[in-house]
């Protein structure tokens, strides 16, 4: 039985239950106007999206690329390989074979450098460690072979991907973009490539390679 409330003069007022029902739509409208969506059950919208931009300031890039021959190296950002501008110094008149080694060493040094402050703020990192050197072919090696002071199989997947993808995009690569790479001494040579899936997942996918026969 609905309870009625009478005011002065005996006037009938609106039932309390009816007032409550009428106020619900009005409350929903007010909440929507405030940018609040009403909900009856808890809602899980998942984790917040990443705010890592992978875009360091242009001024920092310009400064770094103005010290020699402009090149690009691959750093890691948001789990992928991303190019950044760098530079290497090569003496004029350097022979082609020597030039390839100098370019490779310059790129290796840049990969091992700690990213600049703007790059770190943008989320860039590197898995390549300092102290590595690269040399040219040993006797009986192909003339475009490169040898690291650390065996490639001892590197992390991400470090090897950074090196191979950086070399493949430079004068250190063969004409088809592949990179013949080995370790010191008599470590077997292999021909490496840098496909799209390696660039997208360098920590889980190693650059594919094939052995070099007779090397």
Short mmCIF file of C-alpha atoms in Angstrom, two decimals:
data_model
loop_
_atom_site.label_atom_id
_atom_site.label_comp_id
_atom_site.label_asym_id
_atom_site.label_seq_id
_atom_site.Cartn_x
_atom_site.Cartn_y
_atom_site.Cartn_z
CA UNK A 1 0.00 0.00 0.00
CA UNK A 2 1.48 3.37 -1.10
CA UNK A 3 1.87 6.00 1.64
CA UNK A 4 0.58 9.47 0.74
CA UNK A 5 1.84 12.66 2.34
CA UNK A 6 -0.63 15.50 2.90
CA UNK A 7 0.49 19.13 3.20
CA UNK A 8 -1.22 22.12 4.66
CA UNK A 9 -4.78 22.59 3.52
CA UNK A 10 -5.14 18.87 2.95
CA UNK A 11 -3.43 18.84 -0.44
CA UNK A 12 -2.11 15.49 -1.59
CA UNK A 13 1.58 15.34 -2.37
CA UNK A 14 3.30 13.03 -4.84
CA UNK A 15 4.01 9.60 -3.35
CA UNK A 16 7.57 9.19 -2.09
CA UNK A 17 8.11 6.08 -4.18
CA UNK A 18 7.12 7.96 -7.34
CA UNK A 19 9.52 10.77 -6.52
CA UNK A 20 12.36 8.32 -6.19
CA UNK A 21 11.60 6.76 -9.55
CA UNK A 22 11.29 10.12 -11.28
CA UNK A 23 14.62 11.31 -9.89
CA UNK A 24 16.65 8.45 -11.38
CA UNK A 25 16.58 9.66 -15.03
CA UNK A 26 17.41 13.19 -13.88
CA UNK A 27 20.41 11.88 -11.93
CA UNK A 28 21.64 9.96 -14.97
CA UNK A 29 21.43 13.11 -17.11
CA UNK A 30 23.38 15.13 -14.52
CA UNK A 31 26.08 12.47 -14.28
CA UNK A 32 26.43 12.33 -18.07
CA UNK A 33 26.75 16.10 -18.17
CA UNK A 34 29.66 15.86 -15.73
CA UNK A 35 31.46 13.34 -17.90
CA UNK A 36 30.66 10.41 -15.57
CA UNK A 37 29.07 7.34 -17.09
CA UNK A 38 26.79 5.40 -14.77
CA UNK A 39 27.37 1.68 -14.58
CA UNK A 40 25.80 -1.20 -12.71
CA UNK A 41 28.79 -3.59 -12.67
CA UNK A 42 32.55 -3.11 -12.17
CA UNK A 43 34.35 -2.56 -15.49
CA UNK A 44 37.93 -3.55 -16.33
CA UNK A 45 39.33 -1.44 -19.17
CA UNK A 46 42.72 -3.19 -19.10
CA UNK A 47 46.15 -1.63 -18.58
CA UNK A 48 46.80 1.99 -19.46
CA UNK A 49 48.27 2.51 -22.95
CA UNK A 50 52.01 3.05 -23.24
CA UNK A 51 53.12 6.67 -23.46
CA UNK A 52 56.61 5.92 -24.80
CA UNK A 53 56.80 8.09 -27.94
CA UNK A 54 59.96 6.64 -29.58
CA UNK A 55 60.59 10.11 -30.99
CA UNK A 56 63.57 12.03 -29.58
CA UNK A 57 63.86 15.72 -30.28
CA UNK A 58 64.96 16.77 -33.74
CA UNK A 59 67.57 19.12 -32.32
CA UNK A 60 69.38 16.25 -30.60
CA UNK A 61 69.37 14.17 -33.81
CA UNK A 62 70.74 17.05 -35.86
CA UNK A 63 73.61 17.57 -33.43
CA UNK A 64 74.60 13.91 -33.47
CA UNK A 65 74.44 13.52 -37.26
CA UNK A 66 76.59 16.56 -38.04
CA UNK A 67 79.95 15.14 -36.94
CA UNK A 68 80.79 12.99 -39.98
CA UNK A 69 79.14 10.81 -42.62
CA UNK A 70 75.43 10.46 -41.73
CA UNK A 71 74.39 6.89 -40.93
CA UNK A 72 71.56 5.17 -39.13
CA UNK A 73 71.72 2.59 -36.36
CA UNK A 74 68.99 0.46 -34.82
CA UNK A 75 68.17 0.96 -31.15
CA UNK A 76 65.45 -0.76 -29.14
CA UNK A 77 62.25 1.09 -28.29
CA UNK A 78 58.92 -0.36 -27.18
CA UNK A 79 60.27 -3.85 -27.91
CA UNK A 80 61.12 -3.06 -31.55
CA UNK A 81 64.13 -1.94 -33.55
CA UNK A 82 63.92 1.73 -34.46
CA UNK A 83 66.43 3.74 -36.49
CA UNK A 84 68.17 6.81 -35.12
CA UNK A 85 70.61 9.12 -36.88
CA UNK A 86 74.30 8.95 -36.13
CA UNK A 87 77.55 9.66 -37.99
CA UNK A 88 80.91 7.98 -38.56
CA UNK A 89 84.24 9.42 -39.68
CA UNK A 90 85.97 7.82 -42.65
CA UNK A 91 89.23 9.31 -44.05
CA UNK A 92 89.02 10.46 -47.65
CA UNK A 93 90.52 8.09 -50.19
CA UNK A 94 90.05 4.98 -48.04
CA UNK A 95 90.10 1.76 -50.08
CA UNK A 96 86.79 -0.09 -50.38
CA UNK A 97 87.78 -3.09 -48.28
CA UNK A 98 89.15 -0.93 -45.48
CA UNK A 99 86.20 1.40 -45.75
CA UNK A 100 83.77 -1.45 -45.09
CA UNK A 101 85.60 -2.37 -41.89
CA UNK A 102 85.84 1.25 -40.70
CA UNK A 103 82.14 1.80 -41.32
CA UNK A 104 81.30 -1.40 -39.45
CA UNK A 105 83.47 -0.40 -36.48
CA UNK A 106 81.96 3.07 -36.39
CA UNK A 107 78.45 1.63 -36.41
CA UNK A 108 79.38 -0.86 -33.70
CA UNK A 109 80.75 1.94 -31.52
CA UNK A 110 77.57 3.97 -31.99
CA UNK A 111 75.41 0.98 -31.05
CA UNK A 112 77.40 0.53 -27.85
CA UNK A 113 77.05 4.18 -26.85
CA UNK A 114 74.51 5.01 -24.15
CA UNK A 115 71.53 6.71 -25.82
CA UNK A 116 71.37 10.47 -25.31
CA UNK A 117 69.16 11.94 -22.60
CA UNK A 118 66.33 12.85 -25.02
CA UNK A 119 66.52 9.33 -26.50
CA UNK A 120 66.37 7.74 -23.05
CA UNK A 121 63.38 9.91 -22.19
CA UNK A 122 61.76 8.70 -25.42
CA UNK A 123 62.31 5.08 -24.38
CA UNK A 124 65.40 4.10 -26.40
CA UNK A 125 67.86 1.47 -25.14
CA UNK A 126 70.65 -0.68 -26.58
CA UNK A 127 71.65 -4.26 -25.87
CA UNK A 128 75.07 -3.92 -27.54
CA UNK A 129 77.91 -3.73 -25.02
CA UNK A 130 81.09 -1.71 -25.42
CA UNK A 131 84.54 -3.10 -26.07
CA UNK A 132 83.69 -5.12 -29.18
CA UNK A 133 85.78 -4.69 -32.29
CA UNK A 134 85.28 -5.75 -35.88
CA UNK A 135 87.93 -6.77 -38.39
CA UNK A 136 88.10 -7.72 -42.03
CA UNK A 137 88.32 -11.17 -43.59
CA UNK A 138 90.90 -13.77 -42.68
CA UNK A 139 92.73 -15.73 -45.38
CA UNK A 140 90.24 -17.87 -47.34
CA UNK A 141 87.30 -15.75 -46.09
CA UNK A 142 85.08 -13.99 -48.65
CA UNK A 143 86.39 -10.48 -49.28
CA UNK A 144 83.25 -8.88 -47.82
CA UNK A 145 83.30 -10.91 -44.60
CA UNK A 146 83.43 -9.25 -41.18
CA UNK A 147 84.63 -10.81 -37.92
CA UNK A 148 83.62 -9.66 -34.45
CA UNK A 149 85.87 -9.98 -31.43
CA UNK A 150 82.89 -11.71 -29.75
CA UNK A 151 81.36 -14.79 -31.42
CA UNK A 152 77.90 -13.87 -32.74
CA UNK A 153 76.35 -16.86 -30.96
CA UNK A 154 77.47 -15.40 -27.62
CA UNK A 155 75.46 -12.22 -28.14
CA UNK A 156 71.89 -11.75 -26.97
CA UNK A 157 69.22 -12.03 -29.64
CA UNK A 158 68.53 -8.30 -29.39
CA UNK A 159 72.22 -7.30 -29.65
CA UNK A 160 72.76 -9.53 -32.69
CA UNK A 161 69.60 -8.13 -34.31
CA UNK A 162 70.80 -4.56 -33.71
CA UNK A 163 74.19 -5.29 -35.27
CA UNK A 164 72.93 -7.25 -38.27
CA UNK A 165 70.10 -4.83 -39.08
CA UNK A 166 72.43 -1.83 -38.70
CA UNK A 167 75.14 -3.41 -40.87
CA UNK A 168 72.63 -4.55 -43.51
CA UNK A 169 71.51 -0.95 -44.01
CA UNK A 170 75.04 0.36 -44.56
CA UNK A 171 78.22 0.09 -46.60
CA UNK A 172 79.21 -2.82 -44.37
CA UNK A 173 76.67 -5.06 -46.11
CA UNK A 174 76.95 -7.01 -49.34
CA UNK A 175 75.18 -5.77 -52.45
CA UNK A 176 72.05 -7.80 -51.59
CA UNK A 177 71.87 -6.42 -48.04
CA UNK A 178 73.07 -9.60 -46.34
CA UNK A 179 75.95 -9.54 -43.86
CA UNK A 180 78.69 -12.17 -43.68
CA UNK A 181 79.70 -12.30 -40.07
CA UNK A 182 81.80 -14.50 -37.86
CA UNK A 183 83.70 -14.44 -34.61
CA UNK A 184 87.43 -14.29 -33.96
CA UNK A 185 89.98 -16.82 -35.19
CA UNK A 186 88.46 -19.76 -37.03
CA UNK A 187 84.84 -19.25 -35.97
CA UNK A 188 82.62 -20.35 -38.91
CA UNK A 189 81.14 -17.57 -41.00
CA UNK A 190 77.43 -17.21 -41.62
CA UNK A 191 75.38 -14.99 -43.90
CA UNK A 192 72.80 -13.04 -41.89
CA UNK A 193 69.67 -11.16 -42.93
CA UNK A 194 67.35 -8.67 -41.22
CA UNK A 195 63.71 -9.42 -42.11
CA UNK A 196 60.70 -7.49 -40.88
CA UNK A 197 59.77 -9.95 -38.13
CA UNK A 198 63.23 -9.57 -36.56
CA UNK A 199 62.88 -5.79 -36.51
CA UNK A 200 59.49 -6.15 -34.86
CA UNK A 201 60.60 -8.71 -32.24
CA UNK A 202 64.39 -8.53 -31.75
CA UNK A 203 64.32 -10.02 -28.26
CA UNK A 204 62.54 -13.20 -29.36
CA UNK A 205 63.61 -13.63 -32.97
CA UNK A 206 67.26 -13.92 -33.98
CA UNK A 207 68.38 -12.86 -37.45
CA UNK A 208 68.15 -15.85 -39.81
CA UNK A 209 71.46 -17.09 -41.17
CA UNK A 210 73.00 -19.68 -43.44
CA UNK A 211 76.54 -21.13 -43.23
CA UNK A 212 79.14 -19.96 -45.71
CA UNK A 213 80.57 -23.04 -47.41
CA UNK A 214 84.35 -23.34 -47.41
CA UNK A 215 84.80 -20.56 -44.85
#
